[in-house]
Short mmCIF file of C-alpha atoms in Angstrom, two decimals:
data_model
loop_
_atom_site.label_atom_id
_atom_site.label_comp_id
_atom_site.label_asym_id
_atom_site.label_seq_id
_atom_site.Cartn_x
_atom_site.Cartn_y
_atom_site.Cartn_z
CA UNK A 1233 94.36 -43.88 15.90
CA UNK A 1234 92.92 -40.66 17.32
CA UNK A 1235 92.20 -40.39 20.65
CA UNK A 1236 88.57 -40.24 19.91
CA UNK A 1237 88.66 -43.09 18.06
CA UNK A 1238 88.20 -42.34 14.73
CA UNK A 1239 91.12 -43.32 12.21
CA UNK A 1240 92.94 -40.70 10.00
CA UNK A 1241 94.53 -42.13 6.47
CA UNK A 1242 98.12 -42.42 8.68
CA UNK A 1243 96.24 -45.74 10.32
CA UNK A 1244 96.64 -48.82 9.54
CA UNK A 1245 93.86 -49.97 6.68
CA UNK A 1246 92.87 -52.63 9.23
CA UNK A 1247 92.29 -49.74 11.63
CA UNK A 1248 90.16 -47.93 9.13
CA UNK A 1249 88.35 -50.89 7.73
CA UNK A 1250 87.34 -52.24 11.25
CA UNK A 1251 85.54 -48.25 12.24
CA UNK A 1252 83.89 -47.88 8.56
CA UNK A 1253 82.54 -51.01 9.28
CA UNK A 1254 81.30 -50.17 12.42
CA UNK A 1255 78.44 -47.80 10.47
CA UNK A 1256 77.54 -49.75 7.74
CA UNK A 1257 73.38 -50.28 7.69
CA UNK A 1258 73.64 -54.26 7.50
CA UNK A 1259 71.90 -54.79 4.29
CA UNK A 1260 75.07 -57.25 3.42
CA UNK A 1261 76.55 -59.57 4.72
CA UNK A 1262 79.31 -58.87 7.06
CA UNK A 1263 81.95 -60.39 4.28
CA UNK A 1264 80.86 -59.18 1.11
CA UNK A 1265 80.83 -55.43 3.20
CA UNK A 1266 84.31 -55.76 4.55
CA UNK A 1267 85.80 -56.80 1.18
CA UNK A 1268 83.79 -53.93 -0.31
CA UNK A 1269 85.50 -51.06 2.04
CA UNK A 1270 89.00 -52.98 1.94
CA UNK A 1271 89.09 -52.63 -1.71
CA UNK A 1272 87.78 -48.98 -1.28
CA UNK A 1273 90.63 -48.12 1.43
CA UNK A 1274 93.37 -49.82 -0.46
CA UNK A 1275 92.53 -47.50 -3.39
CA UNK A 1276 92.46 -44.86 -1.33
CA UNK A 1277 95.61 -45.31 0.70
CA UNK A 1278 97.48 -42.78 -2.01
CA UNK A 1279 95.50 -40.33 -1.80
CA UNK A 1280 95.51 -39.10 1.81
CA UNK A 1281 92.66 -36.37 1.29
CA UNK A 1282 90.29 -38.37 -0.13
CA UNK A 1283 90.19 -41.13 2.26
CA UNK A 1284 90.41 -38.87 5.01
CA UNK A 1285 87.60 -37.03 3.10
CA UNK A 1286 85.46 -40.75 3.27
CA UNK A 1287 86.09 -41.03 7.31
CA UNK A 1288 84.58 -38.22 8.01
CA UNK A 1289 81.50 -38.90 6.13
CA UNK A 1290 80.87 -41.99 6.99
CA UNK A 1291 81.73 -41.74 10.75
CA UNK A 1292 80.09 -38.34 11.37
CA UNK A 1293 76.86 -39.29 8.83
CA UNK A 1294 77.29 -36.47 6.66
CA UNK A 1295 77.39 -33.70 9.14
CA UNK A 1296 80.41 -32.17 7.81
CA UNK A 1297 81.01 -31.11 4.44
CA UNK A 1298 83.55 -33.28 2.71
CA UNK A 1299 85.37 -33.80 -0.72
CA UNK A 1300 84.84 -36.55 -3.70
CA UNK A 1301 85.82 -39.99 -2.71
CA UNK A 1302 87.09 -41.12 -6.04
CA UNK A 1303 88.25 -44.13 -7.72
CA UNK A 1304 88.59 -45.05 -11.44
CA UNK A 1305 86.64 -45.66 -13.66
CA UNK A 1306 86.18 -49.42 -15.12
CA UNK A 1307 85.40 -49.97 -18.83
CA UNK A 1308 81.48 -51.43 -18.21
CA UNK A 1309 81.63 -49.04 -14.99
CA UNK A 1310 80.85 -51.17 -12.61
CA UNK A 1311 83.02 -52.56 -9.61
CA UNK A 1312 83.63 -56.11 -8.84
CA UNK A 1313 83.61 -57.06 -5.43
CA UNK A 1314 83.44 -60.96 -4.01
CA UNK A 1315 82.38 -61.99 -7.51
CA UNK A 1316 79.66 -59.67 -7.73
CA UNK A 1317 79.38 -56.62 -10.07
CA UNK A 1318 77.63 -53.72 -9.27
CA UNK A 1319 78.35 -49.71 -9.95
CA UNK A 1320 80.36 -48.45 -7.39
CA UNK A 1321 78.32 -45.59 -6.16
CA UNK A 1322 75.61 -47.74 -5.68
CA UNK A 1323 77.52 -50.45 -3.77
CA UNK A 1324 79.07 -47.97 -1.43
CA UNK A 1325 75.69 -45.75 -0.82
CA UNK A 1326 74.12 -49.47 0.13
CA UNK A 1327 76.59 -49.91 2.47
CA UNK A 1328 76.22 -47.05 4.50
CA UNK A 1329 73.51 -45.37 3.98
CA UNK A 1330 69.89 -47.21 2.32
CA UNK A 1331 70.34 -51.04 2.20
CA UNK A 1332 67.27 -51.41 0.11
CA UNK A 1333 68.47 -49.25 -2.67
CA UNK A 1334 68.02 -49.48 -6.16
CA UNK A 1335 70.65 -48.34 -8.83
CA UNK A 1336 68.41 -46.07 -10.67
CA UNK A 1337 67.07 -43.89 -7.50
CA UNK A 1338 70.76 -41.82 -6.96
CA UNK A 1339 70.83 -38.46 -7.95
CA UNK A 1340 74.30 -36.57 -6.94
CA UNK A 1341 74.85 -33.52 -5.69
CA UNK A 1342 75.35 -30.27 -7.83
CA UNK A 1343 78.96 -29.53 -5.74
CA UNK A 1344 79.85 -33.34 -6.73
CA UNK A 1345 82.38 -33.06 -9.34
CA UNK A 1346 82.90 -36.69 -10.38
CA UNK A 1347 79.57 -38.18 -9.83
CA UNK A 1348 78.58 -41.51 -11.53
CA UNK A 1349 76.32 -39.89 -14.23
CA UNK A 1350 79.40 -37.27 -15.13
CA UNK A 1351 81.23 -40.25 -16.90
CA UNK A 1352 84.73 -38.48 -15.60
CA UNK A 1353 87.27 -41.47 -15.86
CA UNK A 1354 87.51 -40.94 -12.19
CA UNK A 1355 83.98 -41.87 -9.96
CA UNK A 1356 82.96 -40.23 -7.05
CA UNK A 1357 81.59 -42.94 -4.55
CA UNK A 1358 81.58 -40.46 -1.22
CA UNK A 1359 77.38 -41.68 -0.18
CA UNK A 1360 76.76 -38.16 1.00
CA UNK A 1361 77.43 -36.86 -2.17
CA UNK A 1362 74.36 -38.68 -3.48
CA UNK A 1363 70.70 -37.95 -2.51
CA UNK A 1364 67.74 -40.84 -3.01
CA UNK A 1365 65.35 -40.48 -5.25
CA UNK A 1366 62.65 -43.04 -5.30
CA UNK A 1367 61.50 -44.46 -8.80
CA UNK A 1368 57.67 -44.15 -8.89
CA UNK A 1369 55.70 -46.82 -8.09
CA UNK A 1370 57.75 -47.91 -5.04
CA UNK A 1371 56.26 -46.93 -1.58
CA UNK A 1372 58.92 -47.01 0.88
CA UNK A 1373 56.75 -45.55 4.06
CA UNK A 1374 56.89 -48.93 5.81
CA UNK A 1375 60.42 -49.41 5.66
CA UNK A 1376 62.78 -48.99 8.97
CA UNK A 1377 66.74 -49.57 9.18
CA UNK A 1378 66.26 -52.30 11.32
CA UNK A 1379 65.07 -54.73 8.73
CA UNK A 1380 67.23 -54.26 5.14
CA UNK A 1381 66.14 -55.41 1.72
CA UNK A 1382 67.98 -56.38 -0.68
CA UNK A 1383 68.00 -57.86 -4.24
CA UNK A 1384 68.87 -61.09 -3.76
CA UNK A 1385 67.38 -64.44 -3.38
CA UNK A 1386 65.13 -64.84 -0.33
CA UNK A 1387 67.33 -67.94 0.53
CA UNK A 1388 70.14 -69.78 -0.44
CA UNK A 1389 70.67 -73.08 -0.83
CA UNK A 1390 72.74 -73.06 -3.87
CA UNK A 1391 75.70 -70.57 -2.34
CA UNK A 1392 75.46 -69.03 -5.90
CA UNK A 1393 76.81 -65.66 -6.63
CA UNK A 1394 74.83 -63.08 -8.08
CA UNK A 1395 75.31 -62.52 -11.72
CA UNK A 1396 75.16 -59.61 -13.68
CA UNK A 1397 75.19 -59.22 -17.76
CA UNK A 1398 75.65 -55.48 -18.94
CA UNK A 1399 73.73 -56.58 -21.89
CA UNK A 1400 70.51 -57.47 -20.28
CA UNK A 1401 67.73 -54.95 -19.98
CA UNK A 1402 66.18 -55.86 -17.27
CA UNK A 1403 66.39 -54.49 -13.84
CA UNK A 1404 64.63 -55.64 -10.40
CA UNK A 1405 62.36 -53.20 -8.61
CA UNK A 1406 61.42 -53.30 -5.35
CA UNK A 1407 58.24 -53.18 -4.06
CA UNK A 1408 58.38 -53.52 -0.36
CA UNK A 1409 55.14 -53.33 2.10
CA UNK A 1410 53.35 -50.13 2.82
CA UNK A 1411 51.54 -48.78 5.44
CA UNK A 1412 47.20 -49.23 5.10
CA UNK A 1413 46.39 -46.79 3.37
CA UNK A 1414 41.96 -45.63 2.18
CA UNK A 1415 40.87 -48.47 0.36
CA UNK A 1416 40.17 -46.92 -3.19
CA UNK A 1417 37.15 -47.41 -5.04
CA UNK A 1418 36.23 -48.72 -8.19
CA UNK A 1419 33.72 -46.98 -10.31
CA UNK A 1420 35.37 -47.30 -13.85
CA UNK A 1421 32.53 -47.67 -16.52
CA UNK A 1422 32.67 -50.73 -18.16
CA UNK A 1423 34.71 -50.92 -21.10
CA UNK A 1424 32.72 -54.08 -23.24
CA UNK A 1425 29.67 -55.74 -21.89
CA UNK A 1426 30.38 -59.13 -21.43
CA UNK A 1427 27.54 -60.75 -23.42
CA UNK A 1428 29.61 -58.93 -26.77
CA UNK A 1429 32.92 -60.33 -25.87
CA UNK A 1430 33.71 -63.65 -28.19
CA UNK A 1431 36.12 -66.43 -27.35
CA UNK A 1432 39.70 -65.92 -28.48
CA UNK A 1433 41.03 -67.59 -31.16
CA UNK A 1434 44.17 -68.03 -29.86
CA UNK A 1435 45.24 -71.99 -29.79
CA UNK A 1436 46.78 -71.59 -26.58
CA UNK A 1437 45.80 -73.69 -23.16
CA UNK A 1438 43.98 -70.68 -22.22
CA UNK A 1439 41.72 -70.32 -25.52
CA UNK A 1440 38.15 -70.73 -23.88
CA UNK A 1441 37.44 -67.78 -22.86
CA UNK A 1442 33.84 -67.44 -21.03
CA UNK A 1443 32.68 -64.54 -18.91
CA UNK A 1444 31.96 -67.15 -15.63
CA UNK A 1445 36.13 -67.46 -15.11
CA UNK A 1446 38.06 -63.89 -14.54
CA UNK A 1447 41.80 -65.74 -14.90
CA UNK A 1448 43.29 -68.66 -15.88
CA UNK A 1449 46.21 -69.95 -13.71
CA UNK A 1450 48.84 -72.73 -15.28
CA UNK A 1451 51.96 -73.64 -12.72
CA UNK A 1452 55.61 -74.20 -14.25
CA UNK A 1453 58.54 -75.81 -12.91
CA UNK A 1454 61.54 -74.37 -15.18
CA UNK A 1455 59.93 -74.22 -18.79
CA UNK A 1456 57.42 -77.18 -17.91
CA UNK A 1457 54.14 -76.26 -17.23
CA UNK A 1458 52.63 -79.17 -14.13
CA UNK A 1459 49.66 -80.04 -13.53
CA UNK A 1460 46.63 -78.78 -15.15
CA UNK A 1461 45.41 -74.89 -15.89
CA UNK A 1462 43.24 -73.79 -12.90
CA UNK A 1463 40.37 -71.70 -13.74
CA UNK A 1464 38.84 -69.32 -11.34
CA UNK A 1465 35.28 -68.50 -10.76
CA UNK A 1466 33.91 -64.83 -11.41
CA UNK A 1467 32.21 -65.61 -8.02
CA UNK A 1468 35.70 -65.76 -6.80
CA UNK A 1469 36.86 -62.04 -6.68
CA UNK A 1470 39.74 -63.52 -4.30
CA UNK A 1471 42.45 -66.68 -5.06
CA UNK A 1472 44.84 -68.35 -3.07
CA UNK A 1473 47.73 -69.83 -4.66
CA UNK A 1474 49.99 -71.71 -1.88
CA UNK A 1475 52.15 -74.46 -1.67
CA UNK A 1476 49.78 -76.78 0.65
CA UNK A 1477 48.78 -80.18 -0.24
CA UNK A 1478 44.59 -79.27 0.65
CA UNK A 1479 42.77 -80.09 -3.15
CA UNK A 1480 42.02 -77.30 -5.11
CA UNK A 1481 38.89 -76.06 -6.04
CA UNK A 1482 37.24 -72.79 -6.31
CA UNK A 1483 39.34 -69.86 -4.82
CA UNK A 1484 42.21 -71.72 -3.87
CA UNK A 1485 45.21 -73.37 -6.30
CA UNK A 1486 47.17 -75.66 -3.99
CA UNK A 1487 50.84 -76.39 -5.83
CA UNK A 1488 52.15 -78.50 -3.12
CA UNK A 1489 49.53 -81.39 -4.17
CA UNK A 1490 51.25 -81.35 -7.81
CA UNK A 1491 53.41 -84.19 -8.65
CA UNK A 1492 56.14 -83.99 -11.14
CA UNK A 1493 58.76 -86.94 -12.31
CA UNK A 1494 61.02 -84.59 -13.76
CA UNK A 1495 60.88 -82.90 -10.45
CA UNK A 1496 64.72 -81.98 -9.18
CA UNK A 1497 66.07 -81.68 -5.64
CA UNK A 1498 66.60 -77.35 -6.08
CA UNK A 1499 62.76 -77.20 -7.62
CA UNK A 1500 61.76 -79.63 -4.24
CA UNK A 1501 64.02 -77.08 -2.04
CA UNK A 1502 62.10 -74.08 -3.04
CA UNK A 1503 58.81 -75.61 -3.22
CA UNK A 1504 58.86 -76.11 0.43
CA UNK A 1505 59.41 -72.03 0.92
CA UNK A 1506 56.12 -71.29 -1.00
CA UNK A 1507 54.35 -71.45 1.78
CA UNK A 1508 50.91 -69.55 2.12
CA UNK A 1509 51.99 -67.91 -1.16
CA UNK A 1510 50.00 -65.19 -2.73
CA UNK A 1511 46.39 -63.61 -3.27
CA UNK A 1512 45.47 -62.31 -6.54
CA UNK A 1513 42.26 -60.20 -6.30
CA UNK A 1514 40.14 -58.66 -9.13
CA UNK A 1515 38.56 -55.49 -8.71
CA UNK A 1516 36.18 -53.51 -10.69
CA UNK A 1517 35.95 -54.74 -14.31
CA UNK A 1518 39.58 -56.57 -14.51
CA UNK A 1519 41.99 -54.51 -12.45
CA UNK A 1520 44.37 -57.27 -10.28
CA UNK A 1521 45.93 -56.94 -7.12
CA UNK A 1522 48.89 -58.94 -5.19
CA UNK A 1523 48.92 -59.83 -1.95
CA UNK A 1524 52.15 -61.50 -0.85
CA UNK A 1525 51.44 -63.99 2.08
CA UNK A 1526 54.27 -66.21 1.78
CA UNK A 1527 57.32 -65.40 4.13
CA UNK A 1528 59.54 -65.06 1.26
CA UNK A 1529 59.06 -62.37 -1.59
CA UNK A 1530 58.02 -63.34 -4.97
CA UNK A 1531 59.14 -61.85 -8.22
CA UNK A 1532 56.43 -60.37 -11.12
CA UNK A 1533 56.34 -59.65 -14.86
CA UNK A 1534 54.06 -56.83 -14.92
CA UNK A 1535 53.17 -54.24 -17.60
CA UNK A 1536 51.53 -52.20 -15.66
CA UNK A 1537 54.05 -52.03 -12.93
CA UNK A 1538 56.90 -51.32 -15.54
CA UNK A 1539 55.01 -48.35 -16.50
CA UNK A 1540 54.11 -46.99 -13.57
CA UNK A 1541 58.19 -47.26 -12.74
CA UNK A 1542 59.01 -45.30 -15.88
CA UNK A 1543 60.03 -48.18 -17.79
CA UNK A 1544 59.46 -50.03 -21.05
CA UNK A 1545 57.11 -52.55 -21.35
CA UNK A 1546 59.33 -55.97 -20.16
CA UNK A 1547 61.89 -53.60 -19.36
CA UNK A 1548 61.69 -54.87 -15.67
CA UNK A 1549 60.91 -57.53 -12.61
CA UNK A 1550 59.20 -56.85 -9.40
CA UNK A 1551 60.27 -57.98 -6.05
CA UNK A 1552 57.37 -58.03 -4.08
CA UNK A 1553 57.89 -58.35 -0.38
CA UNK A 1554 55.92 -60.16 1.87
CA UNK A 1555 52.93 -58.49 3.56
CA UNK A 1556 52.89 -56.09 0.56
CA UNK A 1557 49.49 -55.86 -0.69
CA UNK A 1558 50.00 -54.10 -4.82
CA UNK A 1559 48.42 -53.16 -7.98
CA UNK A 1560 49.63 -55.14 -10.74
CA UNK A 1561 47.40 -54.93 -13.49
CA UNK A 1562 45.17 -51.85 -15.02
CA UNK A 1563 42.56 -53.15 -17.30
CA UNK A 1564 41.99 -49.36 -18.59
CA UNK A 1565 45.52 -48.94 -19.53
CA UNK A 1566 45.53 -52.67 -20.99
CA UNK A 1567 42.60 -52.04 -23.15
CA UNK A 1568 44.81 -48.45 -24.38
CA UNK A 1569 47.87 -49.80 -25.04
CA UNK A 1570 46.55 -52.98 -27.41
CA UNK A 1571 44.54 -50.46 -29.15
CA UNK A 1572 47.65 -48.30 -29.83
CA UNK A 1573 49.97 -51.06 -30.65
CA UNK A 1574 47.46 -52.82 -32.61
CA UNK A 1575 46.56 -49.36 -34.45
CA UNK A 1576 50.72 -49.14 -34.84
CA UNK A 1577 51.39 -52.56 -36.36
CA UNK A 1578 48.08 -51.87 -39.37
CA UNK A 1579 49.70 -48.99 -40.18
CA UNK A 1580 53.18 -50.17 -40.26
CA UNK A 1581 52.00 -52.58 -42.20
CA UNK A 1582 50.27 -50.75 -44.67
CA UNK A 1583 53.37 -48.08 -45.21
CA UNK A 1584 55.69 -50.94 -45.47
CA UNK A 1585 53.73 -52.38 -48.29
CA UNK A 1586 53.62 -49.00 -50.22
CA UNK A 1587 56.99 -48.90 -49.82
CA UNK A 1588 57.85 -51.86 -51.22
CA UNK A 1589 55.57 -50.88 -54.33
CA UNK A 1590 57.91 -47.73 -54.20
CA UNK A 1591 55.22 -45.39 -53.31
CA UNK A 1592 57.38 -43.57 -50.42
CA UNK A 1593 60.00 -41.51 -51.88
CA UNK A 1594 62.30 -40.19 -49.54
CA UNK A 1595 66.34 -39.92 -49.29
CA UNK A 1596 68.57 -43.16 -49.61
CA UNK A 1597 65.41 -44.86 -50.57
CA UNK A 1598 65.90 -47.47 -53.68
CA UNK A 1599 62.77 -48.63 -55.19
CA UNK A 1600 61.25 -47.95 -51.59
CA UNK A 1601 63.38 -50.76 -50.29
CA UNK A 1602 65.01 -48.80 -47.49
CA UNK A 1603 62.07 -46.98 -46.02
CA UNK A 1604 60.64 -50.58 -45.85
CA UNK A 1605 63.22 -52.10 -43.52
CA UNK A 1606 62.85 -49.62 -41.27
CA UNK A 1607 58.79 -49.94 -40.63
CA UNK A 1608 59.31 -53.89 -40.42
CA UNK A 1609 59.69 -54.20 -36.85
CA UNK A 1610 56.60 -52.12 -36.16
CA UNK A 1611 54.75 -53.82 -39.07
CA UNK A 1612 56.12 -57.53 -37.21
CA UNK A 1613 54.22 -56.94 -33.98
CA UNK A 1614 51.73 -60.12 -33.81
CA UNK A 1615 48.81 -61.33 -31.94
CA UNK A 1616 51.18 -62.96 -29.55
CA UNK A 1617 52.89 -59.36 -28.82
CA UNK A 1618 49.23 -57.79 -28.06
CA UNK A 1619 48.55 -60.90 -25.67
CA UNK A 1620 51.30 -60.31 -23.28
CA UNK A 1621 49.79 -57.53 -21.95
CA UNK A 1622 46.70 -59.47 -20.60
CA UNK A 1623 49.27 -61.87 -18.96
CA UNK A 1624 50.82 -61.66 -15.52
CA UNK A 1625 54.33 -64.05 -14.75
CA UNK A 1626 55.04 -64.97 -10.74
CA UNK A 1627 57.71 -66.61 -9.44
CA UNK A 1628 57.98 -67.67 -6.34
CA UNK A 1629 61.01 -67.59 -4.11
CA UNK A 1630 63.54 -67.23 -6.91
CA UNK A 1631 63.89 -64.05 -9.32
CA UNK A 1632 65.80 -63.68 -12.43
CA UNK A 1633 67.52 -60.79 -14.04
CA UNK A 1634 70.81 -59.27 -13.79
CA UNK A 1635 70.83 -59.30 -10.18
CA UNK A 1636 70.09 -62.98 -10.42
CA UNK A 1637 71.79 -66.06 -11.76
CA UNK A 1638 68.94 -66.76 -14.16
CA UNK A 1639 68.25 -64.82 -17.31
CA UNK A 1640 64.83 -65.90 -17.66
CA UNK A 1641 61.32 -66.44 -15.73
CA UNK A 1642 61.66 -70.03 -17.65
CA UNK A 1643 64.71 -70.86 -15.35
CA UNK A 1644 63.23 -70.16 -11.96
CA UNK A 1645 62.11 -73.95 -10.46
CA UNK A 1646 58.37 -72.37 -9.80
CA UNK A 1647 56.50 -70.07 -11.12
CA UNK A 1648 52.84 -69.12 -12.27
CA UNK A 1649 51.45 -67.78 -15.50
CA UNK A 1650 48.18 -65.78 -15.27
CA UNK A 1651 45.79 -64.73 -17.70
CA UNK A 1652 43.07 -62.24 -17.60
CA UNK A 1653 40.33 -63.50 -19.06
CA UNK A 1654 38.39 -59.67 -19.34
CA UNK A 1655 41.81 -58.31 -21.01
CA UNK A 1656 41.44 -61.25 -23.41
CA UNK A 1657 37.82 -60.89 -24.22
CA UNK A 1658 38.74 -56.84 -24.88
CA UNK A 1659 41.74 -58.21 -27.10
CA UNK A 1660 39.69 -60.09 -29.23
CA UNK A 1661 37.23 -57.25 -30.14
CA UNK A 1662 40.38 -55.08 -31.25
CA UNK A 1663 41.40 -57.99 -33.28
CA UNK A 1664 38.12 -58.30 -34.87
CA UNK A 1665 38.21 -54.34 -35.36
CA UNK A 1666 41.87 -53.98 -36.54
CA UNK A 1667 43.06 -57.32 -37.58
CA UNK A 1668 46.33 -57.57 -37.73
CA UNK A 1669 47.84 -59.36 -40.87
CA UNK A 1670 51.02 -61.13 -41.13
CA UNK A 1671 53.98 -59.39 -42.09
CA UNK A 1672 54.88 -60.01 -45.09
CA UNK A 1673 58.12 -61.06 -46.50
CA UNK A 1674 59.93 -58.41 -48.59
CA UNK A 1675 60.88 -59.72 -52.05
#
């Protein structure tokens, strides 16, 4: 070693591994990041420039200009480190640089000449040749190196790995807390007057539908729904769901009075971390926000938040740490997007059935079979399609994904459905103005 203490690639990969780890950020755990940057120096041991290259970025913090840091390529392109799986730029730019970072907010540098996103069969995992850019929607202003977040569980009992499956969609977004900012107003006109909205004739739990409740809260333990639905008050701008024993009534749902016999020692486990759990307020006509109380961070299905993070509807899950205080539903946007879809699906449905009567000619058509096919999926979307977008999912404690071992909201041990009962009321107008017909089958 040098005699100012910082290796060269002649030292001994212990050597090496023991001062890289000396600047990692601490959003892992001290294992997971020394088998990361053993692997990485192992690879790296051949190629003398390139690891030297990667020790003087990481020990000077990108103060001096240095070369690619590459390794190859896997087929999936992702790296596999202590069972986990996780792209390799990412993993390393975690390490050493943002702990709370997100796969889709790297952006490399134009001198970078085997970046990620350049699919070379060689990948460029140098941190400093990588720049942050945060996915909209996510307010990082509160955040300090001192205290990392990360996508994982908020604890574990279990001593489960994280799974990944390159063929789900989803992806976890963060959402940790921000600084107070104005308090914004609400002067939205009003989009139906209540005394015109009708019930729903949906034959769901939630089908009464009545102007004096503004959401409908049923709990679930894995796909089991406990207890029974909890109905809150219009008076009630404000509800408390927790995990304390108190009865509920009003603007408070109290889980941890719920008794279950199918109840299993995990779902007991992270009942107990619920804690003072979460505020849901309504604002204006029907827009909801999230306060997290409880010291761990719950996990939501959110339309609204998907879009305002540039993704697909149920294209994502939100982490939402504790103190944050968030938007998660827009009532305006709600009432759009059930109009367009429902607008989508009658028309589908109408150019599928001319089709089948052969009344779109077009190439590689026969009999208007072909062209028919292809408008059934839009021509499929049902009622239950335009109610999930007047329905928020919670879980508490555990999340699900890729970055998680569950797949599905349905196998996190508790969790919270909510539905909007304004968003409902506006659904059912649409319905009764663009009814929506079932597809038919094609003969």
């Amino acid at each position: 070693m040098s005699i100012t203490n910082t290796p060269t690639s002649n030292d001994a990969c212990l050597s090496i591994v023991h001062s890289l780890m000396c600047h990692r950020q601490g959003g892992e755990s001290e294992s997971f990041a020394k088998r990361a940057i053993e692997s990485l120096v192992k690879k790296l041991k051949e190629k003398k420039d390139e690891l030297d290259s990667l020790i003087t970025a990481i020990t000077t913090n990108g103060a001096h200009p240095s070369k690619c840091v590459t390794i190859q390529r896997t087929l999936d392109g992702r790296l596999q480190v202590a069972g986990r799986k996780g792209f390799p730029h990412v993993v390393y730019a975690r390490l050493w640089r943002w702990p709370d970072l997100h796969k889709n907010e790297l952006k490399h540098v134009k001198y970078c000449q085997y970046a990620f996103d350049l699919k070379c069969d060689n990948v460029c995992v140098n941190p400093y040749h990588y720049e942050r850019v945060v996915s909209p929607g996510i307010d990082l202003s509160g955040l300090t190196l001192s205290s990392p977040l990360l996508v994982k569980d908020e604890y574990d009992y279990d001593n489960q790995q994280s799974h990944s499956s390159s063929e789900s969609h989803l992806q976890t977004i963060q959402h940790p807390p921000s600084r107070p900012g104005p308090q914004e107003t609400f002067s939205s006109p009003a989009l139906l007057p209540p005394s015109e909205g009708s019930s729903s004739a949906s034959t769901s739990a939630f089908s009464t539908i009545t102007p004096e409740y503004w959401c409908s809260i049923a709990y679930f333990e894995m796909d089991v729904q406990v207890g029974e639905t909890f109905k809150v008050p219009s008076t009630c701008p404000i509800v408390t769901v927790d995990g304390y024993v108190d009865p509920s009534g009003g603007d408070r749902f109290c889980l941890g009075q719920l008794s279950n016999v199918h109840r299993t020692e995990n779902i007991e486990r992270a009942r107990l971390h619920i804690g003072k759990g979460v505020q849901l307020e309504c604002k204006g006509e029907g827009d909801v926000w999230v306060r997290c109380l409880s010291d761990h961070a719950v996990f939501v299905q959110s339309y609204y938040l998907d879009r305002e993070a540039g993704r697909a509807p149920g294209d994502a899950v939100h982490k939402i740490y504790p103190s944050a205080y968030i938007k998660v539903f827009d009532l305006r946007q709600c009432h759009r997007q059930m109009q367009q879809q429902a607008a989508t699906a009658q028309a589908a449905a109408a150019a599928q059935a001319a089709a089948v009567a052969g009344n779109i000619p077009g190439p590689g058509s026969v009999g208007g079979i072909a062209p028919a096919i292809s408008l059934s999926a839009a021509a499929g979307i049902g009622v239950d399609d335009l109610r999930r977008l007047c329905i928020l999912r919670m879980s508490f404690v555990k999340g699900w994904g890729p970055d998680y071992p569950r797949q599905s909201i349905k196998e996190t041990p508790c969790w919270i459905e909510i539905h909007l009962h304004r968003a409902l009321q506006l659904l059912d107008e649409v319905l009764h103005t663009m009814p929506i017909a079932d597809p038919q089958p094609l003969d």
